[in-house]
XYZ file of N, CA and C in Angstrom:
255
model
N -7.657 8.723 -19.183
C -7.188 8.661 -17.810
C -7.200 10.066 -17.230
N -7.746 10.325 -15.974
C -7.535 11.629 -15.314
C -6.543 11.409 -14.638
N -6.190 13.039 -14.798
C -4.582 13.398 -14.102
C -5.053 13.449 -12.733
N -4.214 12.414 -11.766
C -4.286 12.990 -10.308
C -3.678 14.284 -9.834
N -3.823 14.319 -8.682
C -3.578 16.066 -8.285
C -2.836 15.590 -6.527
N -2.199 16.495 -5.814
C -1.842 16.875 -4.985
C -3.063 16.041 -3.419
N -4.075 16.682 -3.841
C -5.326 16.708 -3.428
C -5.553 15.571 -3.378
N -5.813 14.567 -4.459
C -6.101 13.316 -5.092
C -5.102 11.929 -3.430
N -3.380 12.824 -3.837
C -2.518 12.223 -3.816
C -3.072 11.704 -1.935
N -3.214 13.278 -1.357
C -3.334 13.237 0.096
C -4.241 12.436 0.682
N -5.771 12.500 -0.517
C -6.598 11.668 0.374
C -6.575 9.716 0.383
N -5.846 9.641 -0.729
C -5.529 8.294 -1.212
C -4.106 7.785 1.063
N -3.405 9.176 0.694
C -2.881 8.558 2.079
C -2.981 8.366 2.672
N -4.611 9.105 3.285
C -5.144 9.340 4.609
C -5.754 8.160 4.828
N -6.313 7.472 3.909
C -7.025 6.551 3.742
C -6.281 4.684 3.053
N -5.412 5.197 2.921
C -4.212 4.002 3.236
C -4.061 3.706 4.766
N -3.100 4.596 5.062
C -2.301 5.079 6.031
C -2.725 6.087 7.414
N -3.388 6.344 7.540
C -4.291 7.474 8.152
C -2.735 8.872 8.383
N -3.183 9.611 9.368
C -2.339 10.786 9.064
C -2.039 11.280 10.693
N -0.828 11.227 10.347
C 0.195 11.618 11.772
C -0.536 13.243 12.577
N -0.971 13.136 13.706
C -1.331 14.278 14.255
C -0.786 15.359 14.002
N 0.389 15.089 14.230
C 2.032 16.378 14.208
C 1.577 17.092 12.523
N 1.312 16.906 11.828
C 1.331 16.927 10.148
C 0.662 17.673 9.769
N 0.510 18.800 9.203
C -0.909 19.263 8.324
C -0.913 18.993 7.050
N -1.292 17.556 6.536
C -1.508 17.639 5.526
C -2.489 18.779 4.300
N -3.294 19.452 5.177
C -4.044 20.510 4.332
C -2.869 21.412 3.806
N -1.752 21.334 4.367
C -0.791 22.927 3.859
C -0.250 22.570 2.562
N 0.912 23.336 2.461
C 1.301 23.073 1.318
C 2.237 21.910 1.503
N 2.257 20.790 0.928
C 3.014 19.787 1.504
C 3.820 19.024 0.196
N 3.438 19.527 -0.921
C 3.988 19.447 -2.091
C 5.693 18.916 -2.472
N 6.259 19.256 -1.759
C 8.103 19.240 -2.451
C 8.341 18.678 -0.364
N 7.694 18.211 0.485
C 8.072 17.836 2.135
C 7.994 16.154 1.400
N 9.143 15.921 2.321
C 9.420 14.101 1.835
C 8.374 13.605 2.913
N 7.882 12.860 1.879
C 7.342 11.446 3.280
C 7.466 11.050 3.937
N 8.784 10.918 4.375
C 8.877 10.727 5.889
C 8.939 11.275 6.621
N 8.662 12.757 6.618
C 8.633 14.094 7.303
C 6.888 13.803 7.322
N 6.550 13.332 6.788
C 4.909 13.527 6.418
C 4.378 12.358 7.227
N 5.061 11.065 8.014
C 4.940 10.620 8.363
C 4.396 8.997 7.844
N 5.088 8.950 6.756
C 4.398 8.135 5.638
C 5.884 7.300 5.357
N 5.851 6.161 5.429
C 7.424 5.266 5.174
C 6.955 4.746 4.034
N 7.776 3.520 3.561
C 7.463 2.441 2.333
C 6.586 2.081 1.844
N 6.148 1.374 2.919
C 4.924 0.544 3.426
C 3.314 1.211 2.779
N 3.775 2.464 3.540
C 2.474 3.418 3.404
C 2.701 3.720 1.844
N 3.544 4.061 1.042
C 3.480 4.319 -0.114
C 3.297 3.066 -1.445
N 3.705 2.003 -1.209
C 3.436 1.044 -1.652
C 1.913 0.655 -1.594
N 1.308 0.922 -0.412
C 0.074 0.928 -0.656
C -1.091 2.234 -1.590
N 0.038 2.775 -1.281
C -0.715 4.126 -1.961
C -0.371 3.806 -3.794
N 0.676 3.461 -3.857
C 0.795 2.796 -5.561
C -0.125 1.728 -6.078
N -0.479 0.963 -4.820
C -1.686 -0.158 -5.583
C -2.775 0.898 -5.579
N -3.492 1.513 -5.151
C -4.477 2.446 -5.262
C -4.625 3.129 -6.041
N -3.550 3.330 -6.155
C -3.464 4.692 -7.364
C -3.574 4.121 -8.854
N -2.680 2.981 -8.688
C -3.052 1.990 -9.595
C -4.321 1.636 -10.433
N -4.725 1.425 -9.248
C -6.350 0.782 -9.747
C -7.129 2.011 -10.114
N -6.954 3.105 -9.171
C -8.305 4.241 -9.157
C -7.801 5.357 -10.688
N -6.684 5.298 -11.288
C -6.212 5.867 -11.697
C -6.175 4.924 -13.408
N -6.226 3.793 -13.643
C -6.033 2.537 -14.521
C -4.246 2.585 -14.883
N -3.218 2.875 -14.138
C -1.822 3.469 -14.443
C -1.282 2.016 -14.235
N 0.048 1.951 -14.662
C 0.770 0.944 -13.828
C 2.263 1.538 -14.116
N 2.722 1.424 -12.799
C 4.021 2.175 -12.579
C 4.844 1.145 -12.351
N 5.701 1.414 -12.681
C 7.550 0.401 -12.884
C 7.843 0.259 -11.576
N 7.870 -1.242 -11.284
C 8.346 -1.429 -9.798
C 9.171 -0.650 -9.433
N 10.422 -0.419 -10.301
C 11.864 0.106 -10.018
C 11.359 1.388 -9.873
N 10.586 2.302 -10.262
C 10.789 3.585 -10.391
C 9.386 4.126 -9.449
N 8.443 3.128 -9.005
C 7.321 3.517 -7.830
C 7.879 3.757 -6.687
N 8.828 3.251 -5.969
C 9.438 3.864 -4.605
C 10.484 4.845 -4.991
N 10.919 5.929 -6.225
C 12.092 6.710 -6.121
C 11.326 7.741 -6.008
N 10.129 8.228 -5.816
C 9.196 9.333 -5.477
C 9.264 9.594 -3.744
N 10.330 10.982 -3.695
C 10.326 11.061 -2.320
C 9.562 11.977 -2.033
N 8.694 12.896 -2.596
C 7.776 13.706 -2.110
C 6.608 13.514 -3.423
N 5.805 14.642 -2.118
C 4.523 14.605 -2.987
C 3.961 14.700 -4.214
N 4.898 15.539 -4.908
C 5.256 16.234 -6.210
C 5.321 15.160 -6.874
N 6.717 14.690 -6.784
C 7.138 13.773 -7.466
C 6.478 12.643 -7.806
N 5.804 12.181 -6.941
C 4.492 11.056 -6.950
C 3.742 11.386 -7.648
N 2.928 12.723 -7.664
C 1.808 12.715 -8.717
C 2.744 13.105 -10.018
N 4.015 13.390 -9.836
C 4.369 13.585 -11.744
C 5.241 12.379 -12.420
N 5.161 11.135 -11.592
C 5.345 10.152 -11.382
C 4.112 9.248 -12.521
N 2.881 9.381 -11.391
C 1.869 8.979 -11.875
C 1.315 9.586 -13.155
N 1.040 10.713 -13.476
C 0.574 11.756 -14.132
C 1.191 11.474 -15.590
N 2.595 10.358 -15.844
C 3.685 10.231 -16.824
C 3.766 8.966 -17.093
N 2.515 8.268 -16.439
C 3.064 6.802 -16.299
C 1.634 6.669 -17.647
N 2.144 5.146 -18.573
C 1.037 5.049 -19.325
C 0.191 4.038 -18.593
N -1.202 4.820 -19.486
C -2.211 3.854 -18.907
C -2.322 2.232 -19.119
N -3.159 1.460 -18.475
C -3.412 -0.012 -18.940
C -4.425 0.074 -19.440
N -4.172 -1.153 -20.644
C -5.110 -1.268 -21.517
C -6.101 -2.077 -20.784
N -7.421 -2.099 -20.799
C -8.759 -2.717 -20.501
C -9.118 -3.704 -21.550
């Protein structure tokens, strides 16, 4: 399994969710909560099935929405075990 990245994390959102004008996602946006980022539930839940699949991970219902920033999401994912094929 490859480790996602920061990078990984942003374009998976943009492309969920597209991306709030106000926002630069290019900066450092690392440890800024999502909803500052313009990104609610909704948008992240979709970003967990994605990540899901593109990634082969599967993350604990209970513990896929306690990722309030960016960080935390990819060390979230990055910790989660893979599925077996």
């Amino acid at each position: 399994m490859s480790r996602i990245t920061i990078e990984d994390l942003t374009r998976i959102m943009r492309e969920c969710a597209g991306e709030d004008e106000a926002v630069d996602l290019d900066g450092d946006i690392a440890d800024t909560p999502f909803e500052e980022l313009g990104y609610d539930s909704l948008a992240l839940l979709e970003a967990v099935a994605r990540v899901e699949r593109e990634y082969g991970v599967k993350l604990a219902d209970d513990l896929a929405g306690t990722a309030e920033t960016p960080r935390q999401f990819v060390d979230l994912v990055n910790g989660a075990a893979p599925v077996a094929v």
